[in-house]
Amino acid sequence: MGQVQSGQRGMKKFTPQEISHKFATKCGSQFSGIELWAIKDIFRRNGKVFDGVYYWTEEDFIKFLGIPETTAESGRILYAMVHYLCTFPFLRPRHPPLTFSQVAPTTLTFENVVKVVVLFTGRYKGVLTGDYDFLKLLFCAVAYYEEVLADDKEFKEKKASRSSQEQERISEELQTQETSRTGSDDEKMGFWEKKFTALANLTNLSGSVSSSSVSIGSSDTDIDEEFLNIDLENVSNWYDLDLIKSYDNIDIELLRISPTSLYHIFQLLLAIGPLLPQEPISTYSDHFAEPAIGRYRSTAKSMTQSFDPSWVLGNPTDHDSVLETGISYSRFYTVIKSVMPFAFDGLAVLFEHFLFNQRITPSSIETQQPSLIAIPAVVGSPPVDHPFASPKDHDGLEELNEDSGSAMIITPSKLLMAPSRLPEPTKLMNATMIAQLATFMDINSFQLYGGLKKLYVGSEAGFSMGSFEQKVFKWNAPTIVLISGYILAPEPKGARERAFSDLLPPIRYGSSTSLVTKRNGKVTYGAVVSTPWKISHKECFGDNSTALFQLEPVQDMFRSTGYNGNYVYFSKTLGLGFGNLPPKQHSHQNHGAPQYAFGDLSLTLEHALEFGVFRHIGSETFRSSQIRERVDFEDRFAITELEVWGCGADEVLREQARLWAWEEREALRRKTVNLPKDIEESRALLEMAGLVGGGGKRSGGSV
């Protein structure tokens, strides 16, 4: 006893408060001088002061970001997430409290803001250089107020009777603009300790807080004994600390997120989809008013239902009705990675607002010398293994000096780009649709903001394979296909439905969700095709970057398996499909109508573009759903809209027009070929072409 291990000899003991402060200092070194000045100036001008301490309340935070009242709940949840991360790398409640924000749980300090900006903008990569899972940290932040305590009856009773008055008292104290208080420093801390203790009681299963233990998921060891010796003086990578690797020993399996919280977060992130770091949210104020906000809410619901499709009939505004379907971390991780890997990228842009100060002029940027520190690229979601995950565009970053390792700074002048151009909206493609597509498609590779070109819209050009061909063919860049419709009733109604049903396999599976069992249940499917379109009566075209997706009522992804090449077919007489071969056409049955044989995972549209079928009974050309495993379904639907959008620059559009113009000229030239008037001369010309004559060696008619 009393001996120190050789590896720990000479290391200094740090309290949790000191560790938290040193981490904040390290975070501060991730900004250039002008950026750090911008944060500090913004913080002081928009905050309040109490007893010599500058702080922000929830109201200050939401007001600065400009989150509108229509998404007020989204702002409150975002603030709760930020407040939870104030004490990082400590993620469990401590006593005594670690920071001013823990003793005054409605506030943020400047040190807190520096931390959360580093975390949310991805600059944590300069501090935690290992393979740190930010998605796990994000889950903990969202689950902070929804952990297992939410289901505890005793907790709810305490919260109802005590929480409101404690929060009210603290709020009243913080509104006081006094710059000094009577009494010693010990007396002042005693005042805040009492406040924190009362609040900490509400986060303890037993109803009390011990001065030597943490409240949730902790061991019985004293907090000052938990991290006795940490070599912070020589640490080069904070990720090497067990404190950070273990996420403060949180038992993440105990945590849950309610669908309601995700619904509100998605609603905000979708509405700010095209937002740039230097743009205020008010730039897109129309996104937060009807009818746009209604579309964002509908899309947010589809995204949320990806975590639990059985929640499809739930009310997203009724928190109590969905608590029992809380989302675990394993489910959260699976859905985000497989269905919406870029869903939280908007948080990075939102927190970049702290680095853009309206009082900074071009001259001040030139005269201010940035500090020689490493700032990595703005990082959104971690890389994921799917065809849309391409490296992020690192334009706007430049190396500061060769000796700084990965030293990169964000150049403000390069971030001040022009606002994103949105295409003229159609029934399907609008700002809401683009925001949803951006949750799983790389916005740079597919040029979602500014590079989408309208190729074909069924309601405008006509629902025919000929119109589709004339509008889409010869586009030499990726295309996005969108199909919407409503589920057909189990029993066909009308002559056209019956005729279509007769062409389908006799076995029919149930529809994808309970919501769409009725005729008016709406579904939206889509596909991404990277290769040019072409006529294919017998064989398919495409490559393994081709993918299918569902957007409504559940968001889902179906990527290529590489098992076979049955990606896409297109035929004026057979229709178009994904994931199966072109149907066989029997001239002696059904007046030459095709007989469909669906792939295990396929999307098929008949040649009149009136009906479609999406089948999901396993993996074949495309991989079955990772969020609805072992669930067989088949959606037979009437098509209400079909659109195809090209992902490319104006040059691609001009090239398509040029190719079509050349083909039209060639067709006209072939029609106007001048044949000789003399019959013998004409026959000689045909014989030279090998079309007639030849001593009976070739078949042909006589002239």
C-alpha atoms as one frame of an Amber mdcrd trajectory, in Angstrom:
protein
   0.000   0.000   0.000   1.055   3.578  -0.609   3.361   2.598  -3.456   3.034
   4.233  -6.854   3.440   2.156  -9.990   6.550   2.923 -12.023   4.468   4.070
 -14.975   2.708   6.601 -12.759   5.788   7.927 -10.927   6.153  11.662 -11.273
   2.661  12.239 -12.647   0.656  15.033 -11.098  -2.775  14.490  -9.576  -5.578
  16.463 -11.181  -9.071  17.049  -9.928 -11.944  16.543 -12.373 -12.425  20.301
 -12.416  -8.806  20.811 -13.483  -9.083  18.137 -16.156 -12.233  19.731 -17.559
 -10.544  23.139 -17.639  -7.400  21.799 -19.330  -9.489  20.118 -22.004 -11.268
  23.420 -22.663  -7.881  25.122 -22.985  -6.795  22.507 -25.502 -10.019  23.079
 -27.412  -9.299  26.796 -27.514  -5.999  26.079 -29.280  -7.935  24.619 -32.206
  -9.027  28.062 -33.376  -7.114  30.733 -35.208  -6.668  34.026 -33.440  -9.434
  35.718 -35.420 -11.821  32.828 -34.776 -11.207  32.850 -31.052 -11.718  36.607
 -30.966 -14.986  36.179 -32.884 -16.316  33.608 -30.393 -15.373  35.734 -27.395
 -16.867  38.898 -28.886 -20.098  37.112 -29.811 -20.329  35.560 -26.371 -19.873
  38.798 -24.452 -22.157  40.903 -26.633 -25.008  38.398 -26.541 -24.761  37.193
 -22.953 -25.162  38.350 -19.372 -22.865  38.687 -16.372 -23.364  37.431 -12.843
 -20.831  37.864 -10.053 -18.112  38.571 -12.603 -18.943  35.503 -14.719 -20.246
  35.897 -18.266 -22.901  33.361 -19.141 -25.643  32.499 -21.620 -29.088  31.244
 -20.822 -31.135  28.978 -23.062 -32.928  32.055 -24.354 -29.608  33.710 -25.295
 -28.408  30.571 -27.087 -31.566  30.121 -29.149 -31.788  33.840 -29.936 -28.205
  33.977 -31.215 -28.684  31.002 -33.541 -31.984  32.481 -34.684 -34.049  29.317
 -34.237 -37.653  30.298 -35.054 -40.596  29.757 -32.744 -42.084  27.117 -35.054
 -39.140  24.864 -34.119 -38.832  26.055 -30.530 -38.834  22.487 -29.187 -35.929
  21.687 -31.496 -34.023  24.603 -29.992 -34.690  23.429 -26.448 -33.458  19.914
 -27.221 -30.358  21.309 -28.938 -29.618  23.457 -25.898 -30.023  20.419 -23.624
 -27.479  18.557 -25.762 -25.051  21.474 -25.590 -25.471  21.803 -21.855 -24.780
  18.110 -21.353 -21.468  18.386 -23.222 -20.269  21.337 -21.134 -18.361  19.059
 -18.746 -16.762  16.875 -21.433 -14.752  14.639 -21.026 -16.871  13.944 -17.934
 -20.285  12.701 -19.012 -21.848  11.666 -15.701 -23.177  14.069 -13.037 -20.574
  14.819 -10.346 -20.727  16.188  -6.847 -19.309  18.667  -6.147 -20.103  20.123
  -9.589 -17.365  20.538 -12.162 -18.361  23.812 -13.749 -20.463  26.898 -13.228
 -22.970  25.447 -15.670 -23.452  22.370 -13.508 -24.201  24.394 -10.411 -26.379
  26.710 -12.461 -27.926  24.228 -14.868 -29.601  26.836 -17.055 -26.399  28.568
 -18.195 -23.428  28.311 -20.518 -20.026  29.882 -19.890 -17.456  30.933 -22.463
 -15.371  27.867 -21.653 -18.424  25.688 -22.288 -19.102  27.301 -25.666 -15.511
  26.751 -26.800 -15.863  23.045 -26.018 -19.151  22.488 -27.799 -18.079  24.445
 -30.896 -14.988  22.241 -31.159 -17.068  19.104 -30.720 -19.927  19.965 -33.079
 -17.778  21.407 -35.884 -15.465  18.384 -35.944 -12.412  20.233 -34.694 -12.194
  17.658 -31.916 -10.123  15.662 -34.434  -7.238  17.951 -33.549  -7.527  16.975
 -29.875  -8.785  13.385 -30.072  -6.679  12.079 -32.933  -7.801   8.479 -32.461
 -10.878   6.826 -33.895 -13.280   8.650 -31.602 -16.960   7.835 -32.190 -18.699
  11.207 -32.103 -21.997   9.516 -32.978 -21.905   7.740 -29.630 -21.296  11.033
 -27.846 -24.170  12.594 -29.770 -26.448   9.773 -28.665 -25.501  10.350 -25.015
 -26.249  14.057 -25.392 -29.717  13.450 -26.858 -30.465  10.775 -24.258 -29.399
  12.983 -21.327 -32.922  13.842 -20.192 -34.427  10.563 -21.362 -32.392   7.937
 -19.544 -33.967   5.133 -17.577 -34.966   7.616 -14.891 -37.789   8.820 -17.130
 -39.655   5.584 -16.469 -39.147   5.724 -12.709 -42.359   6.659 -10.898 -40.538
   8.105  -7.905 -38.437  10.283 -10.187 -41.508  11.665 -11.922 -43.122  12.520
  -8.590 -40.007  14.326  -7.392 -39.681  16.175 -10.668 -43.258  17.376 -10.502
 -42.973  18.610  -6.924 -39.465  20.026  -6.804 -37.874  20.593 -10.180 -39.963
  23.571 -11.255 -39.372  25.590  -8.102 -35.642  24.845  -8.053 -35.249  25.864
 -11.685 -37.283  28.998 -11.036 -35.112  30.052  -8.087 -31.900  29.642 -10.052
 -33.346  31.516 -13.003 -34.289  34.416 -10.719 -30.786  34.561  -9.310 -29.188
  34.573 -12.747 -31.355  37.455 -13.906 -29.845  39.588 -11.141 -27.288  41.950
 -12.623 -25.313  42.350  -9.393 -21.585  42.212  -9.878 -20.801  41.292  -6.248
 -22.359  39.453  -3.341 -21.753  39.544   0.366 -20.099  36.630   2.113 -16.926
  34.638   1.609 -16.081  32.490  -1.430 -16.908  29.409   0.639 -20.331  30.789
   1.415 -20.942  31.545  -2.264 -19.982  28.021  -3.309 -22.156  26.676  -0.541
 -25.093  28.531  -2.055 -24.535  26.958  -5.497 -23.794  23.527  -4.012 -27.206
  23.560  -2.384 -28.802  24.384  -5.713 -26.909  21.658  -7.521 -27.612  19.087
  -4.815 -31.343  19.697  -5.100 -31.181  19.207  -8.864 -28.827  16.247  -8.654
 -31.335  14.526  -6.377 -33.636  14.421  -9.376 -31.064  12.456 -11.373 -30.391
   9.816  -8.739 -32.337   6.581  -8.660 -32.150   6.417  -4.895 -33.280   9.996
  -4.472 -30.067  11.223  -2.835 -26.575  12.237  -3.903 -23.512  11.105  -2.066
 -20.586  13.461  -1.850 -18.273  10.611  -2.783 -20.089   8.998  -5.685 -21.659
   9.817  -8.987 -25.346   9.393  -9.600 -25.755   7.145 -12.627 -23.751   4.169
 -13.812 -20.835   4.813 -11.470 -18.772   2.647  -9.219 -18.652   3.169  -5.471
 -15.219   4.771  -5.644 -14.686   8.369  -4.602 -14.576  10.723  -7.552 -11.187
  12.091  -6.490  -9.850   8.521  -6.434 -11.295   7.637  -9.839  -8.593   9.445
 -11.839  -5.716   9.890  -9.426  -2.775  10.188 -11.788  -3.131  11.543 -15.322
  -0.127  12.828 -17.208  -1.813  15.873 -18.720   1.454  17.760 -18.917   2.805
  15.426 -21.615  -0.371  14.153 -23.230  -0.342  14.630 -27.001  -3.575  12.807
 -27.725  -6.441  13.052 -25.288  -7.976   9.981 -26.857  -5.303   7.889 -25.129
  -6.935   8.659 -21.754  -9.210   5.906 -20.443 -11.590   8.622 -19.292 -12.319
   9.517 -22.912 -12.024   6.061 -24.443 -14.601   4.705 -21.986 -16.961   7.681
 -22.382 -16.646   8.223 -18.651 -17.707   4.588 -18.060 -21.294   5.304 -19.032
 -23.390   2.173 -19.437 -24.826   3.188 -22.782 -27.140   0.188 -22.894 -29.213
   1.852 -20.175 -29.795   4.973 -22.246 -32.717   5.527 -24.601 -33.801   8.253
 -27.008 -37.472   8.874 -27.602 -38.616   9.147 -31.239 -40.048  12.544 -30.331
 -36.620  14.049 -29.655 -35.227  12.794 -32.953 -38.318  14.037 -34.751 -37.728
  17.594 -33.514 -33.979  17.491 -34.218 -34.543  16.239 -37.770 -37.195  18.890
 -38.331 -34.704  21.677 -37.590 -31.797  20.130 -39.510 -33.941  19.569 -42.597
 -35.212  23.148 -42.569 -31.646  24.536 -42.469 -30.420  22.091 -45.129 -28.957
  24.674 -47.571 -27.608  26.909 -44.783 -24.031  28.156 -45.121 -21.844  29.093
 -42.109 -22.051  32.827 -42.788 -25.814  32.843 -43.441 -28.330  33.550 -40.668
 -31.193  31.092 -40.343 -33.531  33.971 -41.196 -32.246  33.686 -44.780 -34.557
  30.690 -45.050 -37.416  32.036 -42.979 -39.878  30.685 -45.541 -38.758  27.164
 -44.568 -40.227  27.705 -41.112 -43.641  28.915 -42.257 -46.527  27.023 -43.791
 -46.696  25.196 -46.082 -42.941  24.475 -46.066 -42.699  23.629 -42.355 -45.485
  21.093 -42.810 -43.422  19.305 -45.476 -40.351  19.292 -43.235 -42.382  17.817
 -40.394 -43.715  15.096 -42.669 -40.193  14.246 -43.830 -38.874  14.302 -40.260
 -41.582  11.807 -39.353 -40.534   9.461 -42.181 -36.936   9.647 -40.989 -37.941
   8.982 -37.391 -40.029   5.994 -38.414 -36.844   4.423 -39.778 -35.859   3.750
 -36.184 -39.151   2.020 -35.477 -41.578   1.560 -38.393 -44.223   0.374 -35.916
 -44.386   3.966 -34.660 -45.997   4.926 -37.939 -49.374   5.624 -36.305 -47.915
   7.458 -33.315 -48.305  11.134 -32.590 -44.850  12.785 -32.746 -45.960  15.579
 -30.439 -47.108  13.241 -27.668 -43.975  12.394 -25.683 -45.624   9.927 -23.306
 -47.097   7.856 -26.141 -43.675   6.947 -27.528 -41.537   6.591 -24.394 -42.094
   2.856 -24.408 -40.485   2.646 -27.846 -37.264   4.336 -26.757 -34.371   3.916
 -29.194 -31.278   2.080 -27.968 -27.763   3.003 -29.048 -27.349  -0.132 -31.147
 -30.541   0.708 -33.044 -29.538   4.358 -33.351 -26.108   3.403 -34.717 -27.498
   0.909 -37.245 -30.103   3.280 -38.671 -27.819   6.303 -38.910 -24.980   4.383
 -40.535 -27.114   2.460 -43.025 -29.939   4.886 -43.855 -28.937   8.485 -43.075
 -25.163   8.788 -42.497 -25.162  12.568 -43.103 -28.289  13.376 -41.076 -26.419
  15.403 -38.434 -24.027  17.262 -40.746 -26.145  20.387 -40.360 -24.986  20.706
 -36.745 -21.447  21.504 -37.928 -22.704  24.329 -40.135 -24.953  25.627 -37.370
 -22.116  25.881 -34.845 -19.809  27.470 -37.418 -21.971  30.549 -36.834 -19.940
  31.168 -33.687 -16.895  31.789 -35.907 -18.499  34.409 -38.161 -18.670  37.789
 -36.500 -20.405  40.615 -38.359 -17.929  43.059 -36.837 -15.010  41.384 -38.657
 -14.016  43.318 -41.796 -11.675  42.218 -44.594  -8.970  44.487 -43.204  -9.252
  42.968 -39.739  -8.876  39.480 -41.245  -5.698  40.540 -43.023  -4.114  42.212
 -40.001  -5.056  39.541 -37.453  -2.393  36.844 -37.259  -3.849  33.360 -36.742
  -2.302  31.151 -34.101  -0.126  28.259 -35.319  -2.455  25.429 -34.382  -4.032
  22.439 -36.069  -7.600  22.768 -37.242  -8.787  19.783 -39.285 -11.464  19.866
 -41.934 -15.034  20.440 -40.893 -16.227  16.946 -40.188 -19.795  15.757 -40.300
 -20.758  12.107 -39.975 -17.916   9.543 -39.980 -17.140   7.785 -43.261 -19.503
   4.914 -44.002 -19.327   1.982 -46.396 -21.914   2.723 -49.050 -21.840   3.927
 -52.662 -22.702   7.509 -51.784 -19.967   7.965 -49.180 -17.223   9.836 -50.970
 -14.455  11.896 -49.368 -15.599  15.299 -48.233 -14.488  18.251 -50.315 -11.589
  19.890 -48.475 -11.560  23.055 -50.562 -11.322  26.083 -48.313  -8.595  24.542
 -46.172  -4.957  25.422 -46.537  -1.854  24.249 -44.781  -0.477  26.766 -42.328
   3.047  25.439 -41.989   4.866  22.207 -42.599   5.945  21.746 -39.004   2.429
  21.698 -37.589   1.662  18.148 -38.718  -1.975  18.181 -39.734  -2.131  21.930
 -39.276  -5.071  23.181 -41.298  -7.071  26.343 -40.883 -10.411  27.259 -42.312
 -10.040  30.272 -44.561 -12.997  32.611 -43.934 -12.816  34.088 -47.432 -13.319
  30.662 -49.000 -16.226  29.800 -46.740 -18.007  32.989 -47.774 -19.459  31.365
 -50.872 -22.631  32.360 -52.677 -25.938  31.056 -51.310 -26.934  27.626 -52.624
 -29.098  27.656 -55.742 -32.216  25.522 -55.526 -33.931  24.279 -58.676 -37.404
  25.440 -59.644 -39.592  23.270 -57.387 -41.805  20.539 -58.775 -44.281  18.240
 -57.104 -41.505  15.984 -55.800 -38.226  17.890 -56.071 -38.113  20.886 -53.752
 -36.045  22.161 -50.839 -37.552  19.525 -48.539 -36.704  16.671 -50.903 -33.140
  17.917 -51.403 -32.642  18.156 -47.635 -33.831  14.556 -47.238 -31.642  13.288
 -50.082 -28.670  15.040 -48.453 -29.040  12.806 -45.387 -27.670   9.849 -47.384
 -26.187  11.308 -50.583 -22.959  13.291 -50.620 -23.980  16.840 -51.525 -20.735
  17.514 -53.424 -20.610  14.324 -55.496 -24.262  14.620 -56.519 -24.309  18.441
 -56.633 -27.583  18.524 -54.734 -27.349  22.258 -54.095 -26.853  24.079 -57.372
 -26.218  21.182 -59.753 -29.587  19.439 -60.179 -31.098  19.652 -63.668 -34.718
  18.799 -64.411 -34.762  16.143 -67.113 -38.211  14.581 -66.952 -41.409  15.279
 -65.015 -44.308  13.004 -65.880 -47.048  15.500 -65.088 -45.424  18.014 -67.465
 -44.006  15.919 -70.313 -46.558  13.124 -70.210 -46.446   9.654 -68.664 -44.992
   7.746 -71.605 -41.803   5.815 -72.231 -41.192   7.914 -75.359 -41.230  11.185
 -73.410 -39.005   9.593 -70.766 -36.470   8.582 -73.434 -36.405  11.981 -75.127
 -35.818  13.793 -71.843 -33.432  11.438 -70.020 -31.340   9.629 -72.628 -27.911
  11.025 -73.614 -27.427  12.538 -70.151 -23.839  11.518 -69.354 -23.893  11.974
 -65.584 -25.697  10.401 -62.596 -29.490  10.653 -62.438 -31.950  10.551 -59.545
 -35.310   8.896 -60.197 -38.259   9.751 -57.916 -41.574   7.865 -57.975 -44.581
   8.620 -55.788 -47.953   6.931 -55.627 -50.627   5.429 -53.413 -51.018   1.801
 -52.373 -53.560  -0.218 -54.332 -56.297  -2.025 -52.460 -55.877  -5.797 -52.016
 -58.664  -6.388 -54.523 -58.242  -4.635 -57.905 -60.774  -1.932 -58.678 -61.469
  -0.981 -62.256 -60.493  -2.541 -65.557 -56.961  -1.111 -65.647 -56.085  -2.322
 -62.164 -57.413  -5.794 -62.967 -55.474  -5.909 -66.247 -52.287  -4.916 -64.399
 -52.910  -7.453 -61.624 -53.262 -10.243 -64.177 -49.683  -9.633 -65.335 -48.197
 -10.079 -61.855 -47.109 -13.209 -59.996 -50.027 -14.828 -58.110 -48.310 -14.612
 -54.713 -48.693 -11.173 -53.146 -47.042 -10.058 -49.913 -48.386  -7.481 -47.497
 -47.610  -3.782 -47.894 -44.647  -2.190 -46.154 -46.428  -0.569 -43.191 -49.767
  -0.718 -41.439 -50.393   2.911 -42.399 -50.496   2.190 -46.109 -52.815  -0.826
 -46.145 -55.582   1.431 -47.410 -55.827   2.673 -50.965 -54.791   6.241 -50.146
 -51.576   5.277 -48.318 -48.777   7.282 -49.933 -45.360   5.856 -50.804 -42.292
   7.440 -52.372 -39.446   5.403 -53.839 -36.362   6.364 -55.797 -33.191   5.216
 -57.473 -29.736   6.538 -58.273 -28.280   5.553 -61.662 -24.683   6.577 -62.316
 -24.437   5.301 -65.906 -26.187   6.717 -69.006 -29.619   5.313 -69.844 -30.145
   3.076 -72.877 -32.657   0.730 -74.497 -32.348  -2.771 -73.019 -34.898  -5.366
 -74.129 -32.986  -8.427 -72.905 -30.104  -7.289 -70.710 -29.705  -4.684 -67.974
 -27.328  -1.768 -67.682 -25.834   0.046 -64.689 -23.080  -0.718 -62.188 -22.669
  -1.430 -58.495 -23.113   2.259 -57.612 -26.794   1.929 -58.573 -29.023   1.964
 -55.502 -32.680   2.055 -54.521 -34.205   4.009 -51.662 -37.526   4.647 -49.964
 -38.448   8.090 -48.658 -42.035   7.766 -47.477 -43.573   6.633 -45.138 -40.223
   5.195 -43.951 -36.751   6.235 -45.075 -34.650   3.240 -46.107 -31.716   2.318
 -48.361 -31.099  -0.685 -50.614 -27.545  -0.841 -51.944 -25.958  -3.088 -54.526
 -24.800  -6.552 -53.480 -22.641  -7.169 -56.547 -24.306 -10.571 -56.873 -25.481
  -9.953 -60.439 -25.818  -7.150 -62.954 -29.603  -6.814 -63.067 -29.477  -3.139
 -62.135 -31.702  -1.299 -64.626 -33.665  -2.086 -67.771 -35.618   0.242 -70.077
 -37.957  -0.766 -72.885 -40.769   1.174 -74.521 -42.907  -1.983 -74.646 -41.834
  -3.600 -71.364 -41.467  -0.606 -69.036 -38.537   0.007 -66.740 -37.278  -1.762
 -63.661 -34.507  -2.091 -61.108 -33.276  -5.355 -59.626 -34.743  -7.773 -62.178
 -34.452  -8.785 -65.824 -36.812  -7.373 -68.474 -40.079  -9.340 -68.441 -40.773
 -11.893 -71.148 -43.305 -10.926 -73.752 -45.740 -13.642 -74.936 -47.491 -12.759
 -78.162 -50.157 -15.445 -77.701 -51.209 -14.386 -74.219 -52.764 -11.159 -73.018
 -52.393  -9.626 -76.487 -48.605  -9.533 -76.259 -48.478  -8.039 -72.741 -45.326
  -8.795 -70.706 -45.347 -11.298 -67.839 -43.493  -9.893 -64.856 -41.180 -11.955
 -62.650 -39.898  -9.713 -59.858 -36.476  -9.926 -58.264 -36.306 -10.524 -54.519
 -35.606  -6.826 -54.051 -36.823  -4.877 -57.036 -38.734  -1.841 -58.254 -40.785
  -2.279 -61.439 -42.864   0.198 -63.469 -45.107  -1.063 -66.260 -44.762   0.436
 -69.740 -47.706   2.862 -69.428 -46.123   4.336 -66.273 -49.458   3.983 -64.498
 -48.624   1.281 -61.935 -45.538   0.114 -60.066 -44.430  -2.622 -57.679 -41.713
  -2.607 -55.029 -40.886  -6.080 -53.721 -38.768  -6.794 -50.631 -38.425 -10.501
 -49.791 -34.630 -10.873 -49.602 -31.328  -9.800 -51.114 -30.407 -10.319 -54.742
 -29.193  -7.487 -56.990 -29.806  -5.116 -54.090 -29.315  -5.756 -50.398 -32.413
  -6.050 -48.261 -33.182  -3.479 -45.587 -30.859  -3.345 -42.608 -33.553  -1.740
 -40.480 -36.377  -4.140 -41.436 -34.569  -7.438 -41.403 -36.572 -10.577 -42.090
 -39.610  -8.469 -43.006 -41.182  -9.416 -46.344 -43.441  -6.901 -48.060 -44.642
  -5.828 -51.471 -46.037  -2.410 -52.318 -48.273  -2.340 -55.395 -49.077   1.282
 -56.129 -50.648   3.623 -58.661 -48.117   6.184 -59.885 -49.055   9.815 -59.247
 -45.720  11.384 -60.235 -42.452  10.307 -61.836 -39.439  12.593 -62.070 -35.836
  12.233 -63.223 -33.171  14.748 -62.244 -29.649  14.968 -63.575 -26.693  15.572
 -61.267 -24.270  17.659 -63.268 -23.114  21.034 -64.458 -24.602  23.141 -67.231
 -22.014  21.693 -69.603 -23.585  18.233 -69.253 -26.979  19.673 -70.134 -25.564
  21.423 -73.204 -23.829  18.215 -74.272 -27.120  16.314 -73.993 -28.837  18.917
 -76.189 -26.001  18.726 -78.709 -26.237  14.917 -78.957 -30.000  15.026 -79.463
 -29.643  17.727 -82.122 -27.084  15.612 -83.996 -29.366  12.556 -83.895 -32.312
  14.573 -85.198 -30.203  15.851 -88.084 -29.102  12.313 -88.898 -32.683  11.066
 -88.842 -33.751  13.868 -91.156 -30.852  13.179 -93.504 -31.796   9.508 -93.729
 -35.361  10.449 -94.639 -34.270  12.770 -97.451 -31.744  10.528 -99.262 -32.155
  11.127-103.050 -32.424   7.799-104.880 -31.841   7.655-108.693 -35.012   7.778
-110.766 -33.790   4.978-113.097 -34.966   1.570-111.812 -31.902  -0.303-113.074
 -29.608   2.179-111.441 -31.514   1.795-108.178 -31.272  -2.000-108.381 -27.540
  -1.819-108.979 -27.197   0.405-105.913 -29.111  -2.101-103.752 -27.000  -4.999
-105.064 -23.816  -3.156-104.147 -25.233  -2.705-100.659 -25.850  -6.472-100.521
 -29.562  -6.085 -99.996 -30.766  -7.823-103.191 -29.375 -10.102-105.822 -26.195
 -12.043-105.240 -27.181 -15.208-107.065 -29.701 -16.244-104.471 -27.120 -16.137
-101.713 -29.051 -13.356 -99.990 -32.747 -13.136 -99.476 -34.538 -10.129-100.803
 -37.446  -8.966-102.845 -37.437  -7.948-106.449 -37.971  -4.481-107.707
